[in-house]
XYZ file of C-alpha atoms in Angstrom:
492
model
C 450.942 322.188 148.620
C 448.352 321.767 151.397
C 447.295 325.399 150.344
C 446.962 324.543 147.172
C 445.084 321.344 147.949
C 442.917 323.625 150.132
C 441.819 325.903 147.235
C 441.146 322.942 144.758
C 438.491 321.040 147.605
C 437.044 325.223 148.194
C 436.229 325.213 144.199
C 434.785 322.230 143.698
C 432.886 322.835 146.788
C 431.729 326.256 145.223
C 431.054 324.717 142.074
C 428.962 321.830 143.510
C 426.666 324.593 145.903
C 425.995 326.326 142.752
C 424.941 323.362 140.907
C 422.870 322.123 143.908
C 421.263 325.462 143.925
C 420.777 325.707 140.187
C 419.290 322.091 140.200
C 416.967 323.595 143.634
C 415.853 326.765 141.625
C 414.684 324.814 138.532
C 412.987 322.099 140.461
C 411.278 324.979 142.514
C 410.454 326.822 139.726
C 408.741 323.758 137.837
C 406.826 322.971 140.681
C 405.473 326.257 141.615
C 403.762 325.880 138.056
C 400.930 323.712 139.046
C 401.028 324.810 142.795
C 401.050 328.956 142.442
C 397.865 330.549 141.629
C 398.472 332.879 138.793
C 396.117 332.360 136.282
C 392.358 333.551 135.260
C 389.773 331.379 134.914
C 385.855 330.700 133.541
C 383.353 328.166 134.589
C 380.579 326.326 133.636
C 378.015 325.440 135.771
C 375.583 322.153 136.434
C 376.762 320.255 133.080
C 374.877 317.425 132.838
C 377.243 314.206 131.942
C 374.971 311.370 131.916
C 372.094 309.750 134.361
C 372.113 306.170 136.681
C 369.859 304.089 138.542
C 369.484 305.066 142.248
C 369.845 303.110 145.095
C 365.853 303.038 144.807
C 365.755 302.203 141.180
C 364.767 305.362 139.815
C 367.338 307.858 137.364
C 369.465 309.811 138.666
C 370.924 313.051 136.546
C 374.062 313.862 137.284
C 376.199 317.087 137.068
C 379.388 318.659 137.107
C 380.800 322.040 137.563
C 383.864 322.408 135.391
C 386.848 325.264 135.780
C 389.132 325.644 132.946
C 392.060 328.445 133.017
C 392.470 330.883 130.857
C 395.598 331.190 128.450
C 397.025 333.574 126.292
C 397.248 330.722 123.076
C 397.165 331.802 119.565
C 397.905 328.474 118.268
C 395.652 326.936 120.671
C 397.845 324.264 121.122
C 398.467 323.855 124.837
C 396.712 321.412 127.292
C 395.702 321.354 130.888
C 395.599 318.793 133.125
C 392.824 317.810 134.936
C 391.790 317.494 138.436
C 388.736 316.037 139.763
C 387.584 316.858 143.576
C 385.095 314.573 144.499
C 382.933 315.996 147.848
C 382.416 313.665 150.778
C 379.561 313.036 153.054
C 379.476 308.855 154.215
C 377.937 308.138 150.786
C 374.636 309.563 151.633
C 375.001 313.173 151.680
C 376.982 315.766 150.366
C 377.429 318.045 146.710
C 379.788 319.425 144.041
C 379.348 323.146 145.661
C 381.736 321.518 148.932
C 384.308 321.570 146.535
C 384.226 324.929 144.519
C 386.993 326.539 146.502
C 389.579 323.912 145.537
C 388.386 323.740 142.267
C 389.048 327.496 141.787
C 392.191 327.224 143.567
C 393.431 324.276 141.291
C 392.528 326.381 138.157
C 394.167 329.322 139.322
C 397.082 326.947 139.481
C 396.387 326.027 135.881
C 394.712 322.648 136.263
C 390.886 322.460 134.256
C 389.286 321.642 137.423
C 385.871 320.039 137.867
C 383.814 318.937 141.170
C 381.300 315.931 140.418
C 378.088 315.096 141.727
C 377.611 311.088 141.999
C 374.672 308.924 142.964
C 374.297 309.018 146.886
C 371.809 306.987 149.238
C 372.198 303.077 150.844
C 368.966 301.611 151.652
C 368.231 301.819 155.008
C 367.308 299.515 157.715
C 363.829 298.477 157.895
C 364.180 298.474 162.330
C 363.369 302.049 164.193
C 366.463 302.496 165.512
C 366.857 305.989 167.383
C 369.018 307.924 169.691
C 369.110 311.580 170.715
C 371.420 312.106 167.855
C 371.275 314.037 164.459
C 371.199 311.734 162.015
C 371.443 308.279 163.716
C 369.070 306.463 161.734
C 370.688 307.347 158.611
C 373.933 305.542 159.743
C 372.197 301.906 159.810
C 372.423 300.393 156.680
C 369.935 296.958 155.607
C 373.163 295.004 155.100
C 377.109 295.743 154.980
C 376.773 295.257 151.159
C 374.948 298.752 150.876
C 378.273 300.306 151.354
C 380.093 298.302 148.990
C 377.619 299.301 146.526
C 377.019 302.773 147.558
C 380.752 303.395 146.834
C 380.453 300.990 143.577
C 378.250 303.709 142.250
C 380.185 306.895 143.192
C 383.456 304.706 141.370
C 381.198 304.306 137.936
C 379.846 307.937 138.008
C 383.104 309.527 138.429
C 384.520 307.415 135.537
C 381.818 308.187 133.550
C 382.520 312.201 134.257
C 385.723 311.637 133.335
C 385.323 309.985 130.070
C 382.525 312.880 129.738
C 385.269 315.394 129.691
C 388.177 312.989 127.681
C 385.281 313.052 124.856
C 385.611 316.344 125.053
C 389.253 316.929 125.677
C 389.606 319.244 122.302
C 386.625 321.386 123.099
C 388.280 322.041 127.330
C 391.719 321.677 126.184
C 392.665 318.747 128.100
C 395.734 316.669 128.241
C 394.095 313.324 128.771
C 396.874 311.547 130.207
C 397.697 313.996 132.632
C 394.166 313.563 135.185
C 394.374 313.400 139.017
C 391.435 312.767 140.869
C 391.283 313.587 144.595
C 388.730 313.573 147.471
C 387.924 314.207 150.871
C 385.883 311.423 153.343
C 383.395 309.038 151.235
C 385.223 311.706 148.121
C 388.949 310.000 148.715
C 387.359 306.534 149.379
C 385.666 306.887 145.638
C 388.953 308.347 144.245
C 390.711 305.627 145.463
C 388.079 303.529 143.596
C 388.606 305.417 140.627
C 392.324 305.358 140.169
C 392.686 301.748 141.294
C 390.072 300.018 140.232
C 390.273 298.807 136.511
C 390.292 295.519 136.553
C 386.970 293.074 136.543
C 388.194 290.488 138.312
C 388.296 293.893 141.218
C 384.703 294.228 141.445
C 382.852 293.507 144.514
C 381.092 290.547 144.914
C 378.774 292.652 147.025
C 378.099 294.674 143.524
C 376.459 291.759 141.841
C 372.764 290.979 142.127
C 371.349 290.283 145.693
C 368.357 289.456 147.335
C 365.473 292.759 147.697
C 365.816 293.859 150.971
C 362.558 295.451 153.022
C 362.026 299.144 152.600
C 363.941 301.351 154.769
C 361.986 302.284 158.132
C 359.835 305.544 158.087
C 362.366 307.268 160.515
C 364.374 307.484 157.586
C 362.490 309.548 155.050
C 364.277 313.001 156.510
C 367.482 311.438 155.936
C 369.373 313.556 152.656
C 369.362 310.399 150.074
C 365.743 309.173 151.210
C 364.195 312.819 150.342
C 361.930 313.166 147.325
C 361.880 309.118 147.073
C 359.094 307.253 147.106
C 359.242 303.845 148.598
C 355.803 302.391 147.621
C 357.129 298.749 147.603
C 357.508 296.553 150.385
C 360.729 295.043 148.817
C 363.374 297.215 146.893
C 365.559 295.646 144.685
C 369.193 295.201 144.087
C 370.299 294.118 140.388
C 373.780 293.496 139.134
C 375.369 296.973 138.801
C 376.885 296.263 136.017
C 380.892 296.353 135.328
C 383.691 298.602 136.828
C 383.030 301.367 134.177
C 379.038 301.741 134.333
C 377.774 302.963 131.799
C 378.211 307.033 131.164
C 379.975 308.008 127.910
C 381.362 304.687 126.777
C 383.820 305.340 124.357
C 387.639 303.494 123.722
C 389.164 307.423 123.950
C 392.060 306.233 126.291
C 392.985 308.235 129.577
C 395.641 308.234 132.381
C 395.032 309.179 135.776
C 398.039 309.879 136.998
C 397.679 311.148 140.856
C 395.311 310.210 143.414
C 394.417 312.745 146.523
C 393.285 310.360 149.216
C 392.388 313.423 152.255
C 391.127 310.383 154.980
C 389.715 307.776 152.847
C 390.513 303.808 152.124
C 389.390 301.036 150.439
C 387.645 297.784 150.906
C 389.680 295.696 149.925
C 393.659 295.625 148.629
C 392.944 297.147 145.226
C 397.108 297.942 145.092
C 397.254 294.121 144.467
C 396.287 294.253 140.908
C 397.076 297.117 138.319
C 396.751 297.639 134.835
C 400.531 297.006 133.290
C 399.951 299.262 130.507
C 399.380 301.906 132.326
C 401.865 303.796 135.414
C 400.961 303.687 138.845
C 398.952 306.579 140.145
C 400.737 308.126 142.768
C 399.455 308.634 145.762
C 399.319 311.378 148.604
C 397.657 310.286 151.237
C 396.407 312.507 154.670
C 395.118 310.676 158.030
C 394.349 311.369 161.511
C 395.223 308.542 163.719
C 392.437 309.604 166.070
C 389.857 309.678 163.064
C 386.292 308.288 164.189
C 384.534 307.433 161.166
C 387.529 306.421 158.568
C 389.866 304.274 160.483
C 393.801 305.221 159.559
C 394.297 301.272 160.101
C 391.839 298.163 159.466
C 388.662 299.030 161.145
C 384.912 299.060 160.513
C 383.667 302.544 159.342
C 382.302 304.685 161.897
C 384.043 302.027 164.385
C 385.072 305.190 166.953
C 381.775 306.833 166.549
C 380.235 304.043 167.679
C 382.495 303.627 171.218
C 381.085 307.062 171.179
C 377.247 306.500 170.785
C 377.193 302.846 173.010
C 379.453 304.797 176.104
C 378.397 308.401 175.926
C 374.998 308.697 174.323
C 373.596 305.663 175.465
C 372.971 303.901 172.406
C 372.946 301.088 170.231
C 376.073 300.890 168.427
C 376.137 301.068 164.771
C 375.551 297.792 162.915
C 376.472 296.051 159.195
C 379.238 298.542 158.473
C 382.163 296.719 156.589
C 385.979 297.017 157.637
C 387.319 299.680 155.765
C 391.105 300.026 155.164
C 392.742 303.464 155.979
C 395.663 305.509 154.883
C 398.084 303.797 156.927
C 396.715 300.333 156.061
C 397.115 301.074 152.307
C 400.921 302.507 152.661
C 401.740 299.095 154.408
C 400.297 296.972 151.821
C 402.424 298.543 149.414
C 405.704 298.793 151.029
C 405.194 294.955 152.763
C 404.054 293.557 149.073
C 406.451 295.825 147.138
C 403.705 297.140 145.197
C 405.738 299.651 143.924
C 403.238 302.435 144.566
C 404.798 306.153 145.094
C 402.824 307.383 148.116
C 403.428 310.966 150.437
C 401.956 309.970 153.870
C 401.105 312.792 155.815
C 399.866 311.406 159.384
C 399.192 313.285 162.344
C 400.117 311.677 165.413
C 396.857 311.902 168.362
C 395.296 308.465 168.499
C 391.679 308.631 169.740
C 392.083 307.741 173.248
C 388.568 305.931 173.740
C 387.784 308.638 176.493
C 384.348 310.325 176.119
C 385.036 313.043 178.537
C 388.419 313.445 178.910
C 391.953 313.769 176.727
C 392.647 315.054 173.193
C 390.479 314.089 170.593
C 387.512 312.653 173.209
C 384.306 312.187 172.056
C 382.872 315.124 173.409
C 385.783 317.271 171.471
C 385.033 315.978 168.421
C 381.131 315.921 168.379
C 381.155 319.220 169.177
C 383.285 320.236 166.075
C 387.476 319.111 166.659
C 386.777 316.176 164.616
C 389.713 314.296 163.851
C 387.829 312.879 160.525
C 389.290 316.310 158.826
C 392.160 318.569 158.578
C 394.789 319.676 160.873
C 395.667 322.503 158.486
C 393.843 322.626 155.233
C 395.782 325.088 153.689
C 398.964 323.558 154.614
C 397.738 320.352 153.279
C 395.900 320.969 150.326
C 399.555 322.790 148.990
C 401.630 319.868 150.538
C 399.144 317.933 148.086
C 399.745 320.394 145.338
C 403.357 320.336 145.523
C 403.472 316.680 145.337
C 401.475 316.351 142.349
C 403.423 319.100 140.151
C 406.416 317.483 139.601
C 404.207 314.446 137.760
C 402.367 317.107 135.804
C 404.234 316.390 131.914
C 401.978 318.336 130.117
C 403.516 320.049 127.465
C 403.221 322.950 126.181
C 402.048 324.942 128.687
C 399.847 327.421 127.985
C 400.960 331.341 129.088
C 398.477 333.504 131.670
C 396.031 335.990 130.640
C 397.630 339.576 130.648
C 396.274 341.056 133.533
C 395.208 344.949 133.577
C 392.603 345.858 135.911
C 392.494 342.988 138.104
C 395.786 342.416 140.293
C 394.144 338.818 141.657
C 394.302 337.306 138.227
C 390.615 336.272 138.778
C 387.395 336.432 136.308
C 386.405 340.280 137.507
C 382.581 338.201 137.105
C 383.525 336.014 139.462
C 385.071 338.266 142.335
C 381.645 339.921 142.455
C 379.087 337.562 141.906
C 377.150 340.419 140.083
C 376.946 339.165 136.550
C 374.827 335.900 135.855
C 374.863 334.069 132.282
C 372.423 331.902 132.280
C 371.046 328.856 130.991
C 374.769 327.555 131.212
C 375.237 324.996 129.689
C 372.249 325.654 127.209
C 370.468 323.719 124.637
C 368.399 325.654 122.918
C 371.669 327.758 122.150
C 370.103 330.984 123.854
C 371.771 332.567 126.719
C 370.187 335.793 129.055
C 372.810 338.459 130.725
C 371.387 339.176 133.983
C 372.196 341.428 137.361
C 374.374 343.979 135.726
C 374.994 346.594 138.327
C 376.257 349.168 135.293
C 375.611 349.405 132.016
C 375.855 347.631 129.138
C 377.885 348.418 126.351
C 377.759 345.643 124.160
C 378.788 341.925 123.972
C 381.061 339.666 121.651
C 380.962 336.212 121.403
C 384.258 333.955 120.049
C 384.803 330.724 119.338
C 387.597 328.624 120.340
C 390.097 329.310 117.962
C 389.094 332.865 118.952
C 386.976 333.922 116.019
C 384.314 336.160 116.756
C 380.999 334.594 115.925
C 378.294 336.402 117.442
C 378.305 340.415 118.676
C 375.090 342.149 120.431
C 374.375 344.878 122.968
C 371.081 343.512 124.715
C 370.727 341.166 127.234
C 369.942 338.210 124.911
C 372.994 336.174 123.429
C 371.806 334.261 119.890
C 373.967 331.160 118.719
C 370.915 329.129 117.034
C 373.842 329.245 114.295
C 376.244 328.052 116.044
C 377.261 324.001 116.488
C 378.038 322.426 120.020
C 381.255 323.593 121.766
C 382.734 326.104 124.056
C 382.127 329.959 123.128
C 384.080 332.549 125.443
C 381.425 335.996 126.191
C 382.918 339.175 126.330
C 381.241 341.822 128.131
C 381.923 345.002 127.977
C 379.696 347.775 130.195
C 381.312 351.450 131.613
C 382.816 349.428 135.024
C 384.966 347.244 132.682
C 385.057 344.125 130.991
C 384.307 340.200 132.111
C 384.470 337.198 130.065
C 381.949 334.068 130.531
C 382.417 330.763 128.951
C 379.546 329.545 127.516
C 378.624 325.499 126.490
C 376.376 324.809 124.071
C 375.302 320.966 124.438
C 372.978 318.502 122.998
């Protein structure tokens, strides 16, 4: 009997590993489809999606660089879903090319990808301060409500770039409720922004209109946002800046963000509290370094260890009206103490800055001269750790199949591997493109349309679609090395 018993509990033992590791092979396999990079891609460079008022009241134009995989689709019914990487840089510095490698790496992994510039600058403090370090003067804003409304205007643009690309969610073969946006530094703290912020009664109070301020001190005009501005005025000033959305590409074409990559941001203020019930929560991953300087993991003011730095080491003046900014670890505690009900992956290293300019892990010294702690421990590591977590919230359906691959064993745009082949103006609007640096020669070209019919064939360097309506055209060409395809955007 106990042998029998015995054999019974060994079966349903057996039978429950293999279940366990049927369930494990299907949940790996599903995820590895928006983590594993096996697909080709195109891009399209410097699309402008709209223009804003700067910080200094003139117009900004803004661009994006968009990424969109490439699927074998006769029916052309598949979507993607779409990632936005939004580049860093305190709010006054920084561009979209910081973020081309990820937004590659996310296309190869089947997401369309696109990295956004937004309006950067805060206006300055009218006093000289200075230090012997890079930069210093650049840090001191007129007023802690610069920051507020620096970020205010990264949240709108972004918003606006995404309702750019949801207007056009036919044309890139987007799945509109399947869009993550993620960031790195002043990047997560606008992502944050974007994914949380969509209610009114949310904005800043900081946003609406305030009293001019003087002009920012001379000492300032080599900082990045002050270049090419003129600041003839004695007073600049600050108007409302309008509601949550701005004003890019209004439309009522519904969205849902549905992940947020927060790589050592936070927000100003609990923005968990209050969420839009018809729509789920974004989830959240979330990556921190306790010994960060500039972004506090906790409840600090920004740059709140780079200024123990500059008052003990450097002798200077510390850095003055910067708001508290709430970190990583801040945000995770709001939500589990309120049961906000937010899913969120912490990843948190463990080093706290140890307010040593000389001496210990993570000093001052280390990290001004390049181990800062405001960045990653392992990109790679956590860029896939971010991957992974998103993939199993991916539902879009169906998904399109790779590009056969022939000569190419990287799966990757032979144009693109290299850099030989430029297609330019892209996007165009006079609907005429130019094939330059072709280091073989040119057969001939073919262009198709989306629902791959060919609409336009040629063998010279000059590519025709005056005939042709707005959209995305894919460019074949062919010369004796091979083929590459292009995709080309025709706008207004």
């Amino acid at each position: 009997m106990e042998l029998i018993y015995k054999v019974m509990i060994n079966k349903i033992l057996f039978i429950q590993s293999v279940i366990v590791s049927i369930f494990c092979l299907s949940h790996t396999a599903y995820s590895q489809q928006w983590v594993d990079e096996k697909y080709k891609y195109d891009s399209i460079i410097n699309v402008n999606y709209g223009t804003a008022l700067s910080f200094s009241g003139t117009m900004d134009n803004l661009a994006l660089d968009l990424y969109i995989p490439q699927c074998d689709d006769s029916a052309h019914i598949s979507k993607r879903p779409l990632m936005i990487w939004i580049h860093g840089g305190a709010m006054i510095s920084g561009d979209k090319n910081d973020m081309s490698d990820l937004c590659r790496s996310f296309a190869k992994a089947g997401y369309v990808t696109a990295s956004v510039n937004y309006r950067l600058g805060i206006i300055c403090d009218s006093a000289a301060w200075s230090c012997n370090f890079p930069n210093y003067s650049c840090l001191f804003a007129s007023d802690t409500a610069e920051w507020y409304r620096a970020a205010y205007r990264a949240m709108q643009d972004v918003k606006g770039a995404i309702r750019y690309l949801v207007n056009r969610s036919d044309i890139f073969r987007i799945d509109k409720h399947n869009i993550f946006v993620s960031g790195e530094s002043a990047g997560a703290i606008t992502a944050l922004c974007v994914g949380l912020m969509d209610n009114e009664t949310e904005k800043w109070p900081q946003t609406l209109a305030l009293n001019s301020v003087p002009k920012p001190n001379s000492n300032t005009l080599a900082c990045v946002h002050n270049l090419f501005r003129s600041f003839s005025n004695d007073l600049i000033q600050r108007p409302d800046l309008g509601n949550i959305e701005g004003n890019i590409e209004i439309s009522n074409n519904d969205y849902t963000i549905k992940g947020i990559g927060n790589i050592f941001g936070g927000i100003f203020t609990n923005l968990l509290r209050i969420q839009n019930t018809n729509k789920p929560k974004p989830a959240i991953f979330s990556f921190h370094q306790p010994c960060d300087l500039l972004v506090s993991i906790d409840s600090k003011k920004i740059f709140w260890g780079l200024t123990w730095c500059f008052t003990n080491g450097y002798n200077c003046s510390g850095l003055i009206n910067t708001p508290i900014m709430h970190g990583s670890r801040a945000i995770n505690n709001w939500n589990v103490s309120n049961n906000y009900g937010y899913v969120i992956n912490n990843q948190f290293t463990e080093t706290d800055f140890p307010f040593n300019y000389i001496l210990g892990k993570a000093n001052c010294i280390e990290q001004m001269l390049g181990g800062s702690c405001h960045s990653y421990d392992n990109r790679a590591q956590r860029i896939k750790q971010l991957a992974q977590f998103f993939a199993p919230i991916v539902s879009t359906s169906p998904i399109c199949d790779t590009v056969k691959i022939t000569n190419n064993p990287n799966g990757i745009n032979d144009a693109f591997q290299d850099n030989t082949i430029i297609v330019y103006p892209n996007p165009s609007n006079d609907k005429i493109f130019f094939i330059e640096n072709i280091n073989s020669s040119l057969q001939d070209w073919k262009v198709k349309n989306i629902l791959g019919e060919t609409v336009c064939v040629g063998k010279d360097n000059r590519v025709d679609l005056t005939k042709n309506s707005q959209g995305v055209y894919i460019l074949n060409i062919k010369s004796d090395k091979g083929s590459v395809t292009r995709m080309l955007l025709i706008q207004q």
